[in-house]
Amino acid sequence: MTKTFFTVSAFALTLALPVAADPAVGLGFSLSFGGGQADAGVGVRLFSDDDEDSFAATLGLDYMLKSRSLRPTVGAAYLMDGSYIGLDMGLDLQSREFDFGVGIGGVKTQRDGVAVTGPDETPDGVGGNDDLVGL
């Protein structure tokens, strides 16, 4: 059941990703709630996109400090300027129970929009306003 869930989730996530999206990797801290107790962890996240000020789907893997276990996750995050905040659902591999979690961390994001460029530099006599001088 567990393998099927994560296989279907991963497949559905790949179908939902935009074709032109640039994936990103981030590191962070997480807090999971399940089984009547909370557990803190550190982990890595793969984001479906790297655009700043946008939402992205996530796949992750946390090392939970209290239970000393691995926790694969699937979720969503809001990407900010070099950071993220996210919500996820994970599987505690030690207890084999699903739990929910929140996370924060760092990720290299890119501004979405027009690139800033310098003035139009053309060689003298080629294009530009020099061609209009004699008219």
mmCIF file of N, CA and C in Angstrom:
data_model
loop_
_atom_site.group_PDB
_atom_site.id
_atom_site.type_symbol
_atom_site.label_atom_id
_atom_site.label_comp_id
_atom_site.label_asym_id
_atom_site.label_seq_id
_atom_site.Cartn_x
_atom_site.Cartn_y
_atom_site.Cartn_z
ATOM 1 N N MET A 1 0.816 -1.191 0.000
ATOM 2 C CA MET A 1 0.000 0.000 0.000
ATOM 3 C C MET A 1 0.865 1.263 0.000
ATOM 4 N N THR A 2 1.902 1.267 0.829
ATOM 5 C CA THR A 2 2.768 2.426 0.943
ATOM 6 C C THR A 2 3.550 2.668 -0.340
ATOM 7 N N LYS A 3 4.124 1.617 -0.896
ATOM 8 C CA LYS A 3 4.867 1.771 -2.147
ATOM 9 C C LYS A 3 3.953 2.271 -3.255
ATOM 10 N N THR A 4 2.758 1.750 -3.306
ATOM 11 C CA THR A 4 1.795 2.169 -4.324
ATOM 12 C C THR A 4 1.459 3.640 -4.171
ATOM 13 N N PHE A 5 1.234 4.087 -2.923
ATOM 14 C CA PHE A 5 0.897 5.484 -2.672
ATOM 15 C C PHE A 5 1.988 6.417 -3.180
ATOM 16 N N PHE A 6 3.238 6.141 -2.808
ATOM 17 C CA PHE A 6 4.325 7.018 -3.222
ATOM 18 C C PHE A 6 4.612 6.927 -4.718
ATOM 19 N N THR A 7 4.435 5.768 -5.309
ATOM 20 C CA THR A 7 4.620 5.633 -6.751
ATOM 21 C C THR A 7 3.584 6.447 -7.503
ATOM 22 N N VAL A 8 2.335 6.326 -7.089
ATOM 23 C CA VAL A 8 1.259 7.090 -7.739
ATOM 24 C C VAL A 8 1.448 8.576 -7.488
ATOM 25 N N SER A 9 1.834 8.970 -6.268
ATOM 26 C CA SER A 9 2.056 10.384 -5.960
ATOM 27 C C SER A 9 3.183 10.965 -6.799
ATOM 28 N N ALA A 10 4.270 10.242 -6.914
ATOM 29 C CA ALA A 10 5.408 10.724 -7.703
ATOM 30 C C ALA A 10 5.037 10.847 -9.173
ATOM 31 N N PHE A 11 4.304 9.871 -9.691
ATOM 32 C CA PHE A 11 3.879 9.920 -11.089
ATOM 33 C C PHE A 11 2.930 11.091 -11.325
ATOM 34 N N ALA A 12 1.979 11.302 -10.419
ATOM 35 C CA ALA A 12 1.033 12.412 -10.557
ATOM 36 C C ALA A 12 1.754 13.752 -10.474
ATOM 37 N N LEU A 13 2.757 13.840 -9.628
ATOM 38 C CA LEU A 13 3.513 15.076 -9.505
ATOM 39 C C LEU A 13 4.259 15.395 -10.788
ATOM 40 N N THR A 14 4.831 14.391 -11.423
ATOM 41 C CA THR A 14 5.571 14.654 -12.661
ATOM 42 C C THR A 14 4.634 15.090 -13.776
ATOM 43 N N LEU A 15 3.415 14.586 -13.791
ATOM 44 C CA LEU A 15 2.452 15.028 -14.802
ATOM 45 C C LEU A 15 1.995 16.456 -14.563
ATOM 46 N N ALA A 16 1.991 16.866 -13.304
ATOM 47 C CA ALA A 16 1.518 18.201 -12.963
ATOM 48 C C ALA A 16 2.577 19.273 -13.163
ATOM 49 N N LEU A 17 3.818 18.907 -13.338
ATOM 50 C CA LEU A 17 4.887 19.883 -13.467
ATOM 51 C C LEU A 17 4.853 20.565 -14.824
ATOM 52 N N PRO A 18 5.014 21.889 -14.841
ATOM 53 C CA PRO A 18 5.083 22.574 -16.120
ATOM 54 C C PRO A 18 6.307 22.123 -16.914
ATOM 55 N N VAL A 19 6.169 22.096 -18.218
ATOM 56 C CA VAL A 19 7.256 21.633 -19.070
ATOM 57 C C VAL A 19 8.456 22.566 -18.986
ATOM 58 N N ALA A 20 8.222 23.866 -18.880
ATOM 59 C CA ALA A 20 9.315 24.832 -18.880
ATOM 60 C C ALA A 20 9.856 25.123 -17.489
ATOM 61 N N ALA A 21 9.388 24.438 -16.472
ATOM 62 C CA ALA A 21 9.814 24.718 -15.107
ATOM 63 C C ALA A 21 11.255 24.270 -14.878
ATOM 64 N N ASP A 22 11.939 25.033 -14.049
ATOM 65 C CA ASP A 22 13.300 24.691 -13.659
ATOM 66 C C ASP A 22 13.256 24.154 -12.241
ATOM 67 N N PRO A 23 13.532 22.879 -12.032
ATOM 68 C CA PRO A 23 13.496 22.345 -10.671
ATOM 69 C C PRO A 23 14.617 22.930 -9.816
ATOM 70 N N ALA A 24 14.424 22.868 -8.509
ATOM 71 C CA ALA A 24 15.419 23.379 -7.573
ATOM 72 C C ALA A 24 15.516 22.431 -6.380
ATOM 73 N N VAL A 25 16.648 22.479 -5.696
ATOM 74 C CA VAL A 25 16.867 21.655 -4.516
ATOM 75 C C VAL A 25 17.080 22.578 -3.323
ATOM 76 N N GLY A 26 16.481 22.228 -2.187
ATOM 77 C CA GLY A 26 16.620 23.037 -0.985
ATOM 78 C C GLY A 26 16.904 22.187 0.239
ATOM 79 N N LEU A 27 17.424 22.829 1.268
ATOM 80 C CA LEU A 27 17.697 22.191 2.549
ATOM 81 C C LEU A 27 16.920 22.921 3.626
ATOM 82 N N GLY A 28 16.418 22.172 4.622
ATOM 83 C CA GLY A 28 15.662 22.856 5.652
ATOM 84 C C GLY A 28 15.361 22.021 6.872
ATOM 85 N N PHE A 29 14.511 22.583 7.702
ATOM 86 C CA PHE A 29 14.058 21.962 8.940
ATOM 87 C C PHE A 29 12.582 21.657 8.814
ATOM 88 N N SER A 30 12.139 20.582 9.461
ATOM 89 C CA SER A 30 10.728 20.223 9.411
ATOM 90 C C SER A 30 10.239 19.807 10.782
ATOM 91 N N LEU A 31 8.932 19.920 10.957
ATOM 92 C CA LEU A 31 8.265 19.491 12.171
ATOM 93 C C LEU A 31 7.086 18.645 11.733
ATOM 94 N N SER A 32 7.069 17.385 12.161
ATOM 95 C CA SER A 32 5.983 16.487 11.739
ATOM 96 C C SER A 32 5.075 16.191 12.923
ATOM 97 N N PHE A 33 3.800 15.995 12.596
ATOM 98 C CA PHE A 33 2.771 15.706 13.591
ATOM 99 C C PHE A 33 2.081 14.414 13.194
ATOM 100 N N GLY A 34 2.225 13.400 14.011
ATOM 101 C CA GLY A 34 1.583 12.129 13.726
ATOM 102 C C GLY A 34 1.758 11.179 14.881
ATOM 103 N N GLY A 35 0.825 10.280 15.026
ATOM 104 C CA GLY A 35 0.922 9.302 16.099
ATOM 105 C C GLY A 35 0.851 9.912 17.483
ATOM 106 N N GLY A 36 0.244 11.093 17.606
ATOM 107 C CA GLY A 36 0.102 11.727 18.906
ATOM 108 C C GLY A 36 1.318 12.462 19.407
ATOM 109 N N GLN A 37 2.357 12.584 18.583
ATOM 110 C CA GLN A 37 3.543 13.300 19.020
ATOM 111 C C GLN A 37 4.186 14.053 17.863
ATOM 112 N N ALA A 38 4.988 15.040 18.214
ATOM 113 C CA ALA A 38 5.700 15.834 17.217
ATOM 114 C C ALA A 38 7.156 15.394 17.171
ATOM 115 N N ASP A 39 7.759 15.573 16.002
ATOM 116 C CA ASP A 39 9.159 15.199 15.820
ATOM 117 C C ASP A 39 9.810 16.228 14.896
ATOM 118 N N ALA A 40 10.975 16.682 15.245
ATOM 119 C CA ALA A 40 11.713 17.645 14.425
ATOM 120 C C ALA A 40 12.713 16.905 13.553
ATOM 121 N N GLY A 41 13.008 17.500 12.401
ATOM 122 C CA GLY A 41 13.947 16.856 11.498
ATOM 123 C C GLY A 41 14.654 17.833 10.582
ATOM 124 N N VAL A 42 15.653 17.329 9.896
ATOM 125 C CA VAL A 42 16.367 18.084 8.866
ATOM 126 C C VAL A 42 16.206 17.308 7.566
ATOM 127 N N GLY A 43 16.143 18.030 6.461
ATOM 128 C CA GLY A 43 15.919 17.301 5.226
ATOM 129 C C GLY A 43 16.253 18.068 3.972
ATOM 130 N N VAL A 44 16.053 17.391 2.879
ATOM 131 C CA VAL A 44 16.296 17.920 1.547
ATOM 132 C C VAL A 44 14.977 17.877 0.781
ATOM 133 N N ARG A 45 14.736 18.894 -0.061
ATOM 134 C CA ARG A 45 13.518 18.975 -0.850
ATOM 135 C C ARG A 45 13.868 19.209 -2.317
ATOM 136 N N LEU A 46 13.109 18.579 -3.190
ATOM 137 C CA LEU A 46 13.183 18.836 -4.620
ATOM 138 C C LEU A 46 11.915 19.597 -4.983
ATOM 139 N N PHE A 47 12.081 20.795 -5.538
ATOM 140 C CA PHE A 47 10.962 21.661 -5.891
ATOM 141 C C PHE A 47 10.700 21.584 -7.387
ATOM 142 N N SER A 48 9.433 21.639 -7.761
ATOM 143 C CA SER A 48 9.069 21.537 -9.172
ATOM 144 C C SER A 48 9.453 22.780 -9.961
ATOM 145 N N ASP A 49 9.718 23.884 -9.300
ATOM 146 C CA ASP A 49 10.042 25.136 -9.973
ATOM 147 C C ASP A 49 10.962 25.948 -9.076
ATOM 148 N N ASP A 50 11.662 26.918 -9.648
ATOM 149 C CA ASP A 50 12.551 27.755 -8.852
ATOM 150 C C ASP A 50 12.183 29.229 -8.905
ATOM 151 N N ASP A 51 10.968 29.544 -9.363
ATOM 152 C CA ASP A 51 10.529 30.938 -9.467
ATOM 153 C C ASP A 51 10.208 31.511 -8.088
ATOM 154 N N GLU A 52 10.793 32.658 -7.804
ATOM 155 C CA GLU A 52 10.551 33.365 -6.559
ATOM 156 C C GLU A 52 9.091 33.831 -6.504
ATOM 157 N N ASP A 53 8.531 33.895 -5.322
ATOM 158 C CA ASP A 53 7.143 34.324 -5.087
ATOM 159 C C ASP A 53 6.137 33.465 -5.842
ATOM 160 N N SER A 54 6.306 32.142 -5.762
ATOM 161 C CA SER A 54 5.380 31.219 -6.408
ATOM 162 C C SER A 54 5.265 29.937 -5.592
ATOM 163 N N PHE A 55 4.246 29.149 -5.905
ATOM 164 C CA PHE A 55 4.059 27.860 -5.264
ATOM 165 C C PHE A 55 4.709 26.770 -6.108
ATOM 166 N N ALA A 56 5.183 25.724 -5.449
ATOM 167 C CA ALA A 56 5.816 24.602 -6.148
ATOM 168 C C ALA A 56 5.472 23.305 -5.432
ATOM 169 N N ALA A 57 5.380 22.229 -6.194
ATOM 170 C CA ALA A 57 5.215 20.891 -5.620
ATOM 171 C C ALA A 57 6.574 20.424 -5.104
ATOM 172 N N THR A 58 6.570 19.568 -4.083
ATOM 173 C CA THR A 58 7.822 19.112 -3.501
ATOM 174 C C THR A 58 7.853 17.601 -3.297
ATOM 175 N N LEU A 59 9.035 17.067 -3.410
ATOM 176 C CA LEU A 59 9.354 15.706 -2.979
ATOM 177 C C LEU A 59 10.529 15.860 -2.029
ATOM 178 N N GLY A 60 10.515 15.117 -0.917
ATOM 179 C CA GLY A 60 11.586 15.320 0.037
ATOM 180 C C GLY A 60 11.944 14.083 0.823
ATOM 181 N N LEU A 61 12.994 14.226 1.593
ATOM 182 C CA LEU A 61 13.435 13.175 2.496
ATOM 183 C C LEU A 61 13.991 13.853 3.741
ATOM 184 N N ASP A 62 13.390 13.520 4.901
ATOM 185 C CA ASP A 62 13.800 14.098 6.179
ATOM 186 C C ASP A 62 14.450 13.032 7.051
ATOM 187 N N TYR A 63 15.402 13.472 7.867
ATOM 188 C CA TYR A 63 15.919 12.622 8.935
ATOM 189 C C TYR A 63 15.324 13.177 10.220
ATOM 190 N N MET A 64 14.476 12.389 10.865
ATOM 191 C CA MET A 64 13.781 12.827 12.068
ATOM 192 C C MET A 64 14.683 12.586 13.276
ATOM 193 N N LEU A 65 14.909 13.626 14.048
ATOM 194 C CA LEU A 65 15.889 13.592 15.124
ATOM 195 C C LEU A 65 15.441 12.767 16.335
ATOM 196 N N LYS A 66 14.183 12.888 16.731
ATOM 197 C CA LYS A 66 13.702 12.179 17.919
ATOM 198 C C LYS A 66 13.574 10.674 17.669
ATOM 199 N N SER A 67 12.945 10.312 16.552
ATOM 200 C CA SER A 67 12.723 8.893 16.260
ATOM 201 C C SER A 67 13.904 8.248 15.530
ATOM 202 N N ARG A 68 14.857 9.073 15.084
ATOM 203 C CA ARG A 68 16.029 8.594 14.345
ATOM 204 C C ARG A 68 15.626 7.731 13.152
ATOM 205 N N SER A 69 14.696 8.266 12.374
ATOM 206 C CA SER A 69 14.214 7.524 11.207
ATOM 207 C C SER A 69 14.141 8.444 9.995
ATOM 208 N N LEU A 70 14.041 7.840 8.826
ATOM 209 C CA LEU A 70 13.865 8.589 7.586
ATOM 210 C C LEU A 70 12.374 8.778 7.330
ATOM 211 N N ARG A 71 12.039 9.900 6.686
ATOM 212 C CA ARG A 71 10.653 10.240 6.399
ATOM 213 C C ARG A 71 10.551 10.805 4.984
ATOM 214 N N PRO A 72 10.189 9.982 3.985
ATOM 215 C CA PRO A 72 9.953 10.523 2.644
ATOM 216 C C PRO A 72 8.670 11.356 2.655
ATOM 217 N N THR A 73 8.663 12.438 1.870
ATOM 218 C CA THR A 73 7.522 13.358 1.875
ATOM 219 C C THR A 73 7.094 13.739 0.468
ATOM 220 N N VAL A 74 5.855 14.200 0.384
ATOM 221 C CA VAL A 74 5.310 14.818 -0.822
ATOM 222 C C VAL A 74 4.471 15.993 -0.331
ATOM 223 N N GLY A 75 4.582 17.141 -1.015
ATOM 224 C CA GLY A 75 3.854 18.302 -0.523
ATOM 225 C C GLY A 75 3.909 19.486 -1.463
ATOM 226 N N ALA A 76 3.712 20.668 -0.875
ATOM 227 C CA ALA A 76 3.714 21.924 -1.616
ATOM 228 C C ALA A 76 4.433 22.975 -0.777
ATOM 229 N N ALA A 77 5.027 23.946 -1.455
ATOM 230 C CA ALA A 77 5.764 24.998 -0.751
ATOM 231 C C ALA A 77 5.590 26.328 -1.467
ATOM 232 N N TYR A 78 5.720 27.401 -0.702
ATOM 233 C CA TYR A 78 5.747 28.742 -1.264
ATOM 234 C C TYR A 78 7.199 29.187 -1.269
ATOM 235 N N LEU A 79 7.707 29.535 -2.450
ATOM 236 C CA LEU A 79 9.109 29.943 -2.606
ATOM 237 C C LEU A 79 9.225 31.449 -2.496
ATOM 238 N N MET A 80 10.148 31.893 -1.661
ATOM 239 C CA MET A 80 10.416 33.316 -1.488
ATOM 240 C C MET A 80 11.833 33.602 -1.965
ATOM 241 N N ASP A 81 12.361 34.750 -1.604
ATOM 242 C CA ASP A 81 13.704 35.144 -2.019
ATOM 243 C C ASP A 81 14.746 34.305 -1.274
ATOM 244 N N GLY A 82 15.130 33.167 -1.855
ATOM 245 C CA GLY A 82 16.144 32.311 -1.270
ATOM 246 C C GLY A 82 15.665 31.421 -0.141
ATOM 247 N N SER A 83 14.351 31.330 0.067
ATOM 248 C CA SER A 83 13.828 30.502 1.146
ATOM 249 C C SER A 83 12.476 29.916 0.760
ATOM 250 N N TYR A 84 11.987 29.005 1.592
ATOM 251 C CA TYR A 84 10.681 28.395 1.354
ATOM 252 C C TYR A 84 9.985 28.095 2.668
ATOM 253 N N ILE A 85 8.672 27.970 2.600
ATOM 254 C CA ILE A 85 7.859 27.468 3.695
ATOM 255 C C ILE A 85 6.899 26.465 3.068
ATOM 256 N N GLY A 86 6.755 25.302 3.684
ATOM 257 C CA GLY A 86 5.967 24.268 3.029
ATOM 258 C C GLY A 86 5.139 23.416 3.970
ATOM 259 N N LEU A 87 4.197 22.718 3.365
ATOM 260 C CA LEU A 87 3.358 21.729 4.032
ATOM 261 C C LEU A 87 3.552 20.409 3.309
ATOM 262 N N ASP A 88 3.593 19.311 4.059
ATOM 263 C CA ASP A 88 3.796 18.036 3.398
ATOM 264 C C ASP A 88 3.118 16.899 4.143
ATOM 265 N N MET A 89 3.037 15.784 3.466
ATOM 266 C CA MET A 89 2.569 14.540 4.052
ATOM 267 C C MET A 89 3.724 13.559 3.914
ATOM 268 N N GLY A 90 4.013 12.845 4.987
ATOM 269 C CA GLY A 90 5.143 11.943 4.952
ATOM 270 C C GLY A 90 4.820 10.592 5.543
ATOM 271 N N LEU A 91 5.756 9.694 5.368
ATOM 272 C CA LEU A 91 5.627 8.342 5.903
ATOM 273 C C LEU A 91 6.790 8.105 6.853
ATOM 274 N N ASP A 92 6.477 7.902 8.124
ATOM 275 C CA ASP A 92 7.505 7.559 9.097
ATOM 276 C C ASP A 92 7.889 6.112 8.846
ATOM 277 N N LEU A 93 9.091 5.886 8.359
ATOM 278 C CA LEU A 93 9.495 4.536 7.978
ATOM 279 C C LEU A 93 9.669 3.599 9.179
ATOM 280 N N GLN A 94 9.851 4.166 10.361
ATOM 281 C CA GLN A 94 10.001 3.325 11.538
ATOM 282 C C GLN A 94 8.645 2.805 12.027
ATOM 283 N N SER A 95 7.641 3.693 12.126
ATOM 284 C CA SER A 95 6.330 3.279 12.622
ATOM 285 C C SER A 95 5.378 2.876 11.492
ATOM 286 N N ARG A 96 5.767 3.154 10.250
ATOM 287 C CA ARG A 96 4.942 2.867 9.074
ATOM 288 C C ARG A 96 3.590 3.582 9.130
ATOM 289 N N GLU A 97 3.572 4.817 9.675
ATOM 290 C CA GLU A 97 2.364 5.623 9.755
ATOM 291 C C GLU A 97 2.560 6.918 8.971
ATOM 292 N N PHE A 98 1.463 7.412 8.401
ATOM 293 C CA PHE A 98 1.495 8.685 7.697
ATOM 294 C C PHE A 98 1.378 9.813 8.709
ATOM 295 N N ASP A 99 2.035 10.931 8.411
ATOM 296 C CA ASP A 99 1.928 12.109 9.248
ATOM 297 C C ASP A 99 1.967 13.356 8.380
ATOM 298 N N PHE A 100 1.682 14.477 8.988
ATOM 299 C CA PHE A 100 1.707 15.753 8.298
ATOM 300 C C PHE A 100 2.797 16.609 8.899
ATOM 301 N N GLY A 101 3.322 17.522 8.105
ATOM 302 C CA GLY A 101 4.401 18.344 8.605
ATOM 303 C C GLY A 101 4.461 19.712 7.970
ATOM 304 N N VAL A 102 5.238 20.581 8.601
ATOM 305 C CA VAL A 102 5.544 21.909 8.081
ATOM 306 C C VAL A 102 7.060 22.023 8.006
ATOM 307 N N GLY A 103 7.527 22.832 7.091
ATOM 308 C CA GLY A 103 8.967 22.980 6.943
ATOM 309 C C GLY A 103 9.361 24.359 6.478
ATOM 310 N N ILE A 104 10.575 24.745 6.820
ATOM 311 C CA ILE A 104 11.176 25.994 6.349
ATOM 312 C C ILE A 104 12.616 25.694 5.971
ATOM 313 N N GLY A 105 13.153 26.501 5.078
ATOM 314 C CA GLY A 105 14.536 26.276 4.693
ATOM 315 C C GLY A 105 14.991 27.198 3.597
ATOM 316 N N GLY A 106 16.127 26.875 3.061
ATOM 317 C CA GLY A 106 16.724 27.675 1.998
ATOM 318 C C GLY A 106 16.695 26.951 0.667
ATOM 319 N N VAL A 107 16.496 27.725 -0.390
ATOM 320 C CA VAL A 107 16.489 27.212 -1.756
ATOM 321 C C VAL A 107 16.923 28.351 -2.682
ATOM 322 N N LYS A 108 17.661 28.025 -3.714
ATOM 323 C CA LYS A 108 18.087 29.051 -4.671
ATOM 324 C C LYS A 108 16.931 29.324 -5.627
ATOM 325 N N THR A 109 16.360 30.510 -5.508
ATOM 326 C CA THR A 109 15.234 30.894 -6.366
ATOM 327 C C THR A 109 15.683 31.908 -7.400
ATOM 328 N N GLN A 110 14.855 32.065 -8.417
ATOM 329 C CA GLN A 110 15.119 33.038 -9.476
ATOM 330 C C GLN A 110 13.913 33.948 -9.606
ATOM 331 N N ARG A 111 14.191 35.212 -9.872
ATOM 332 C CA ARG A 111 13.089 36.154 -10.103
ATOM 333 C C ARG A 111 12.412 35.802 -11.416
ATOM 334 N N ASP A 112 11.097 35.835 -11.388
ATOM 335 C CA ASP A 112 10.328 35.579 -12.598
ATOM 336 C C ASP A 112 10.036 36.916 -13.246
ATOM 337 N N GLY A 113 10.395 37.069 -14.482
ATOM 338 C CA GLY A 113 10.138 38.340 -15.151
ATOM 339 C C GLY A 113 11.176 38.617 -16.213
ATOM 340 N N VAL A 114 11.216 39.872 -16.623
ATOM 341 C CA VAL A 114 12.114 40.296 -17.685
ATOM 342 C C VAL A 114 13.521 40.460 -17.125
ATOM 343 N N ALA A 115 14.484 39.960 -17.840
ATOM 344 C CA ALA A 115 15.877 40.094 -17.430
ATOM 345 C C ALA A 115 16.328 41.537 -17.618
ATOM 346 N N VAL A 116 17.149 42.022 -16.711
ATOM 347 C CA VAL A 116 17.674 43.374 -16.806
ATOM 348 C C VAL A 116 18.869 43.345 -17.734
ATOM 349 N N THR A 117 18.844 44.200 -18.752
ATOM 350 C CA THR A 117 19.946 44.257 -19.711
ATOM 351 C C THR A 117 20.453 45.684 -19.802
ATOM 352 N N GLY A 118 21.630 45.824 -20.340
ATOM 353 C CA GLY A 118 22.227 47.140 -20.520
ATOM 354 C C GLY A 118 21.649 47.831 -21.749
ATOM 355 N N PRO A 119 22.138 49.039 -22.040
ATOM 356 C CA PRO A 119 21.661 49.764 -23.216
ATOM 357 C C PRO A 119 22.003 48.997 -24.502
ATOM 358 N N ASP A 120 21.207 49.255 -25.529
ATOM 359 C CA ASP A 120 21.425 48.588 -26.812
ATOM 360 C C ASP A 120 22.754 49.058 -27.378
ATOM 361 N N GLU A 121 23.693 48.159 -27.440
ATOM 362 C CA GLU A 121 25.020 48.511 -27.939
ATOM 363 C C GLU A 121 25.186 47.946 -29.344
ATOM 364 N N THR A 122 25.262 48.825 -30.310
ATOM 365 C CA THR A 122 25.493 48.400 -31.689
ATOM 366 C C THR A 122 26.752 49.081 -32.194
ATOM 367 N N PRO A 123 27.527 48.418 -33.039
ATOM 368 C CA PRO A 123 28.725 49.059 -33.602
ATOM 369 C C PRO A 123 28.350 50.290 -34.423
ATOM 370 N N ASP A 124 29.244 51.275 -34.455
ATOM 371 C CA ASP A 124 28.985 52.495 -35.229
ATOM 372 C C ASP A 124 28.713 52.154 -36.686
ATOM 373 N N GLY A 125 27.687 52.787 -37.256
ATOM 374 C CA GLY A 125 27.364 52.602 -38.661
ATOM 375 C C GLY A 125 26.501 51.395 -38.934
ATOM 376 N N VAL A 126 26.185 50.585 -37.949
ATOM 377 C CA VAL A 126 25.348 49.413 -38.158
ATOM 378 C C VAL A 126 24.092 49.592 -37.324
ATOM 379 N N GLY A 127 22.967 49.838 -37.990
ATOM 380 C CA GLY A 127 21.708 50.023 -37.267
ATOM 381 C C GLY A 127 21.767 51.265 -36.404
ATOM 382 N N GLY A 128 20.922 51.358 -35.428
ATOM 383 C CA GLY A 128 20.924 52.476 -34.509
ATOM 384 C C GLY A 128 20.522 53.764 -35.209
ATOM 385 N N ASN A 129 20.779 54.911 -34.561
ATOM 386 C CA ASN A 129 20.374 56.215 -35.064
ATOM 387 C C ASN A 129 21.380 56.807 -36.053
ATOM 388 N N ASP A 130 22.565 56.223 -36.198
ATOM 389 C CA ASP A 130 23.571 56.767 -37.116
ATOM 390 C C ASP A 130 23.081 56.741 -38.559
ATOM 391 N N ASP A 131 22.195 55.817 -38.907
ATOM 392 C CA ASP A 131 21.689 55.715 -40.272
ATOM 393 C C ASP A 131 20.731 56.845 -40.622
ATOM 394 N N LEU A 132 20.189 57.559 -39.638
ATOM 395 C CA LEU A 132 19.206 58.607 -39.884
ATOM 396 C C LEU A 132 19.829 59.980 -39.991
ATOM 397 N N VAL A 133 21.124 60.143 -39.787
ATOM 398 C CA VAL A 133 21.785 61.426 -39.753
ATOM 399 C C VAL A 133 21.666 62.167 -41.088
ATOM 400 N N GLY A 134 21.839 61.543 -42.194
ATOM 401 C CA GLY A 134 21.842 62.213 -43.498
ATOM 402 C C GLY A 134 20.450 62.477 -44.052
ATOM 403 N N LEU A 135 19.401 62.056 -43.418
ATOM 404 C CA LEU A 135 18.055 62.197 -43.959
ATOM 405 C C LEU A 135 17.445 63.500 -43.659
#
